[in-house]
XYZ file of C-alpha atoms in Angstrom:
368
model
C 13.711 -1.396 -111.798
C 16.571 1.072 -111.641
C 16.747 4.364 -109.837
C 19.588 6.825 -109.574
C 19.847 8.720 -106.331
C 20.341 12.361 -107.250
C 21.961 13.297 -103.954
C 24.617 10.617 -104.500
C 25.355 12.042 -107.946
C 25.491 15.490 -106.344
C 28.115 14.228 -103.912
C 30.083 12.784 -106.819
C 29.906 16.141 -108.540
C 31.154 17.955 -105.447
C 33.940 15.392 -105.087
C 35.283 15.641 -108.625
C 34.998 19.441 -108.740
C 37.017 19.595 -105.515
C 39.747 17.463 -107.097
C 39.723 19.592 -110.255
C 39.867 22.804 -108.207
C 42.888 21.525 -106.264
C 44.770 20.461 -109.382
C 44.111 23.718 -111.231
C 45.222 25.907 -108.322
C 48.327 23.785 -107.786
C 49.359 24.525 -111.374
C 48.978 28.255 -110.741
C 50.915 28.232 -107.456
C 53.705 25.958 -108.648
C 54.322 27.500 -112.049
C 53.484 31.197 -111.789
C 54.471 34.049 -109.495
C 51.501 34.784 -107.272
C 53.140 37.543 -105.273
C 51.120 38.712 -102.305
C 48.563 35.965 -103.004
C 51.098 33.139 -102.567
C 50.271 32.289 -98.973
C 46.562 32.850 -99.512
C 46.656 30.133 -102.188
C 48.815 27.859 -100.101
C 46.677 28.287 -97.011
C 43.517 27.565 -99.007
C 44.663 24.332 -100.642
C 47.622 23.159 -98.605
C 47.367 24.220 -94.984
C 43.708 24.254 -93.975
C 42.342 21.537 -96.263
C 43.549 19.616 -99.272
C 40.515 19.762 -101.555
C 41.910 16.996 -103.739
C 42.059 14.553 -100.857
C 38.653 15.763 -99.645
C 37.150 14.931 -103.053
C 38.812 11.536 -103.255
C 37.651 10.536 -99.757
C 34.130 11.721 -100.596
C 34.262 9.350 -103.571
C 35.279 6.565 -101.191
C 32.248 7.252 -98.999
C 30.000 7.098 -102.059
C 31.556 3.759 -103.035
C 30.794 2.408 -99.577
C 27.209 3.576 -99.892
C 26.793 1.925 -103.304
C 29.104 -1.005 -103.983
C 28.117 -3.459 -101.205
C 24.567 -3.305 -102.545
C 25.556 -3.789 -106.191
C 25.635 -7.590 -106.142
C 22.639 -8.528 -108.321
C 19.996 -11.043 -107.347
C 21.015 -13.391 -110.133
C 22.146 -16.954 -110.636
C 25.810 -15.858 -110.554
C 25.998 -12.636 -108.505
C 29.781 -12.581 -108.041
C 30.402 -13.110 -111.751
C 27.839 -10.483 -112.673
C 29.283 -8.010 -110.180
C 32.769 -8.502 -111.613
C 31.492 -8.018 -115.165
C 29.639 -4.820 -114.279
C 32.702 -3.402 -112.500
C 34.980 -4.310 -115.414
C 32.838 -2.566 -118.024
C 32.300 0.363 -115.651
C 35.974 1.017 -114.935
C 38.282 -0.310 -117.614
C 37.125 1.184 -120.969
C 37.215 4.780 -119.659
C 40.490 4.047 -117.866
C 42.088 2.723 -121.065
C 40.843 5.801 -122.905
C 42.522 7.949 -120.264
C 45.786 6.062 -120.750
C 45.692 6.656 -124.510
C 44.932 10.361 -124.110
C 47.670 10.663 -121.499
C 50.255 8.948 -123.696
C 49.389 11.176 -126.642
C 49.576 14.249 -124.398
C 52.990 13.334 -123.025
C 54.348 12.449 -126.455
C 53.148 15.622 -128.154
C 53.966 18.079 -125.377
C 57.030 16.517 -123.783
C 58.194 13.763 -126.168
C 58.074 11.499 -123.152
C 58.022 7.722 -123.514
C 57.363 5.072 -120.870
C 58.908 1.610 -120.399
C 56.841 -1.155 -121.973
C 56.683 -3.038 -118.667
C 55.166 0.003 -116.958
C 52.636 0.434 -119.756
C 51.549 -3.198 -119.655
C 51.212 -3.196 -115.864
C 49.127 -0.022 -115.954
C 46.814 -1.451 -118.592
C 45.781 -4.110 -116.072
C 45.070 -1.460 -113.384
C 46.998 -3.743 -111.025
C 50.298 -1.848 -111.168
C 50.255 -0.845 -107.504
C 50.002 -4.469 -106.419
C 53.109 -5.470 -108.400
C 55.113 -2.432 -107.276
C 55.068 -0.712 -110.671
C 54.626 3.092 -110.702
C 51.352 4.564 -111.898
C 51.636 6.296 -115.254
C 50.025 9.298 -113.564
C 49.776 9.834 -109.851
C 45.989 10.239 -109.716
C 45.565 6.582 -110.705
C 46.391 5.654 -107.101
C 42.738 5.806 -106.067
C 41.811 2.997 -108.442
C 43.880 0.510 -106.441
C 41.845 1.400 -103.337
C 38.626 0.860 -105.287
C 39.784 -2.554 -106.486
C 40.752 -3.567 -102.946
C 37.297 -2.589 -101.760
C 35.653 -4.603 -104.540
C 37.698 -7.655 -103.616
C 36.919 -7.194 -99.929
C 33.194 -6.862 -100.607
C 33.273 -9.923 -102.846
C 34.955 -12.027 -100.160
C 32.511 -10.846 -97.503
C 29.588 -11.480 -99.859
C 30.812 -15.018 -100.590
C 31.131 -15.652 -96.842
C 27.634 -14.323 -96.207
C 28.974 -11.494 -94.048
C 28.579 -8.455 -96.285
C 24.961 -7.834 -95.333
C 25.451 -8.605 -91.656
C 24.737 -5.316 -89.923
C 27.743 -5.522 -87.597
C 30.398 -6.461 -90.178
C 31.130 -2.909 -91.332
C 31.165 -1.408 -87.797
C 33.549 -4.157 -86.680
C 35.880 -3.384 -89.590
C 35.853 0.372 -88.973
C 36.404 0.108 -85.217
C 39.137 -2.551 -85.557
C 40.938 -0.519 -88.210
C 40.684 2.579 -86.026
C 42.131 0.842 -82.965
C 45.060 -0.447 -85.018
C 45.464 2.855 -86.817
C 45.548 4.840 -83.580
C 47.915 2.600 -81.624
C 50.445 1.558 -84.262
C 51.464 5.089 -85.408
C 52.213 5.919 -81.774
C 54.566 2.935 -81.542
C 56.476 3.348 -84.804
C 57.437 6.098 -87.206
C 57.948 3.740 -90.148
C 56.811 5.375 -93.375
C 56.012 1.968 -94.870
C 53.715 1.156 -91.965
C 52.046 4.560 -92.264
C 51.431 3.949 -95.975
C 49.715 0.639 -95.230
C 47.622 2.269 -92.519
C 46.618 4.996 -94.969
C 45.150 2.293 -97.204
C 43.263 1.030 -94.158
C 41.951 4.529 -93.471
C 40.677 4.852 -97.034
C 38.944 1.483 -96.801
C 37.485 2.559 -93.448
C 35.884 5.542 -95.175
C 34.245 3.138 -97.602
C 32.887 0.853 -94.890
C 31.710 3.896 -92.953
C 29.757 4.804 -96.091
C 28.038 1.420 -95.843
C 27.281 2.013 -92.160
C 25.578 5.290 -93.045
C 23.502 3.552 -95.686
C 22.470 0.849 -93.226
C 21.248 3.644 -90.962
C 19.317 5.669 -93.543
C 18.054 2.822 -95.758
C 16.637 -0.344 -94.246
C 17.181 0.618 -90.623
C 19.767 -2.084 -89.887
C 21.777 0.357 -87.791
C 20.999 3.454 -85.778
C 22.548 6.890 -85.799
C 24.298 6.011 -82.560
C 26.267 3.386 -84.473
C 27.115 5.975 -87.116
C 28.267 8.463 -84.460
C 30.467 5.914 -82.665
C 32.082 4.640 -85.852
C 32.583 8.176 -87.168
C 34.301 9.169 -83.922
C 36.673 6.195 -84.184
C 37.350 6.994 -87.861
C 38.010 10.665 -87.014
C 40.598 9.895 -84.338
C 42.217 7.405 -86.748
C 42.360 10.033 -89.509
C 43.818 12.762 -87.298
C 46.408 10.465 -85.684
C 47.582 8.948 -88.944
C 47.658 12.269 -90.801
C 49.949 13.709 -88.153
C 52.315 10.742 -88.376
C 52.110 10.278 -92.130
C 52.494 13.891 -93.274
C 54.229 15.554 -90.336
C 53.308 18.466 -88.142
C 55.580 21.072 -89.712
C 54.232 22.929 -92.730
C 56.824 22.809 -95.518
C 55.012 24.782 -98.211
C 53.693 21.664 -99.928
C 50.080 20.601 -100.283
C 50.287 17.566 -98.019
C 50.360 18.743 -94.448
C 49.005 16.857 -91.455
C 46.309 19.449 -90.773
C 45.111 19.735 -94.390
C 44.934 15.972 -94.914
C 43.307 15.271 -91.559
C 40.687 17.966 -92.113
C 40.022 16.561 -95.595
C 39.147 13.134 -94.151
C 36.988 14.595 -91.393
C 35.176 17.114 -93.607
C 34.446 14.455 -96.225
C 32.790 12.347 -93.527
C 30.706 15.246 -92.236
C 29.572 16.330 -95.710
C 28.649 12.784 -96.655
C 26.751 12.020 -93.445
C 24.826 15.312 -93.578
C 23.872 14.697 -97.210
C 22.789 11.126 -96.527
C 20.689 12.260 -93.563
C 18.685 14.659 -95.749
C 18.719 12.414 -98.820
C 17.227 13.710 -102.032
C 16.610 17.107 -100.479
C 20.363 17.639 -100.845
C 20.289 16.974 -104.595
C 21.285 19.817 -106.905
C 20.636 18.904 -110.527
C 23.500 20.835 -112.206
C 26.048 19.298 -109.834
C 24.321 15.919 -110.102
C 24.947 16.053 -113.870
C 28.634 16.553 -113.153
C 28.377 13.575 -110.824
C 27.000 11.376 -113.594
C 30.119 12.014 -115.698
C 32.471 12.345 -112.715
C 34.564 9.267 -113.489
C 35.423 10.706 -116.892
C 36.061 14.116 -115.341
C 38.459 12.526 -112.862
C 40.331 10.670 -115.600
C 40.390 13.367 -118.294
C 40.679 16.694 -116.468
C 44.399 16.364 -115.577
C 45.244 16.201 -119.274
C 42.890 19.078 -120.056
C 44.804 21.132 -117.475
C 48.096 20.271 -119.165
C 46.830 21.182 -122.652
C 45.356 24.507 -121.549
C 48.401 25.399 -119.474
C 50.814 24.610 -122.298
C 48.668 25.964 -125.120
C 47.109 29.077 -123.634
C 49.075 29.654 -120.486
C 47.807 31.308 -117.349
C 47.033 35.000 -117.162
C 48.428 37.224 -114.450
C 46.516 38.252 -111.374
C 43.182 37.078 -109.982
C 41.347 37.701 -113.267
C 43.805 35.641 -115.307
C 43.801 32.840 -112.766
C 40.014 32.819 -112.645
C 39.826 32.593 -116.436
C 42.274 29.677 -116.382
C 40.184 27.783 -113.836
C 36.998 28.554 -115.789
C 38.521 27.261 -119.034
C 39.743 24.117 -117.306
C 36.283 23.501 -115.876
C 34.427 24.118 -119.125
C 36.719 22.029 -121.333
C 36.975 19.241 -118.760
C 33.205 18.917 -118.642
C 32.958 18.956 -122.430
C 35.644 16.325 -122.969
C 34.279 14.203 -120.134
C 30.740 14.344 -121.477
C 32.060 13.071 -124.816
C 33.957 10.181 -123.219
C 30.962 9.365 -121.030
C 28.553 9.402 -123.967
C 30.754 7.464 -126.384
C 32.853 5.246 -124.090
C 31.458 4.868 -120.574
C 27.738 4.633 -121.243
C 27.894 2.242 -124.231
C 30.359 -0.024 -122.422
C 28.200 -0.139 -119.298
C 25.254 -1.116 -121.484
C 27.399 -3.756 -123.195
C 28.340 -5.211 -119.817
C 24.657 -5.675 -118.958
C 24.336 -8.027 -121.911
C 26.728 -10.492 -120.297
C 24.864 -10.740 -117.011
C 22.936 -13.825 -116.081
C 19.185 -13.579 -115.534
C 17.866 -12.361 -112.241
C 16.214 -14.753 -109.847
C 13.341 -12.361 -109.173
C 11.258 -10.544 -111.717
C 11.566 -7.140 -110.091
C 14.558 -5.944 -108.132
C 14.987 -2.574 -106.485
C 18.598 -1.661 -107.110
C 20.073 1.796 -107.471
C 21.720 2.144 -110.867
C 24.741 3.682 -109.261
C 28.428 3.282 -109.887
C 31.501 4.182 -107.926
C 34.348 6.487 -108.826
C 37.811 7.246 -107.458
C 38.457 8.144 -107.432
C 38.544 7.540 -107.608
C 36.434 7.472 -109.327
């Protein structure tokens, strides 16, 4: 039997709307004179909190809550997990690539090297040091790393051990707190940032083990969250610097994004379905498509219709981006994502038990 958790979809909706909000406001600030509102915009999305990073990290928490429990009780669970992830991620991702290429060709006559295109089609470009076609694809590499990590732990019989995730989070935090204090290497900081993102995912699993099944207690959640928080603040300061330079990646805004994402996720998980909000949960259902398609919607609207002047014009721009992004994403979900997910189910082996309680949930980047 399958059951979607509405509060998880609500969190997905909040996450993707936060990313969309950040991207839309960045377009306004970077491309249009905002006059007396300039610093108000910058403070809102660059100094106090980066809503884009907040949304992405919230997606990571959701993945940690969902993915470790997505291995089916079947004859070949690893194979079936890989198949379900492939049909969940790749068809919509390939659709995004096609739409992006058409957008760049029509609006900018921009072409990409064949080697870069082929690497991006595999979704493995980050691991072979090939640039992403578009920067927001970076979250997908983190998702894939988490899938591989969960698969290895599952094969070793460690994934469902209640102390595996806490050990990973605490170990990562200790390394992530000490190493940045010993070196200012940007390469090292980049690797540690990957570790921080993976820590958010495993912290999501810790929260689930506390609220579902009772494997862990809230004391474990509190201790691991504290370690994760110090890790996030320390690394953000080293990675993005302590001097605000009018960009959107400042140590305070990134650190607060990681911490706020943790607090929002934990609070929502503690109250469960009481935190569900159906309209936002609907956005959460199609959130992977929203994440992949909305950047191109922003480009089309900005180039085709422009951005009006003043708060009213900016508000209309954001409203148009939101409305068209949801429409386009619903179409890609209905005609690409959903059918391909159903197709993937046809390749699964039979379950070993007649009835299995398993949330029909999927992760984003996120990305999803």
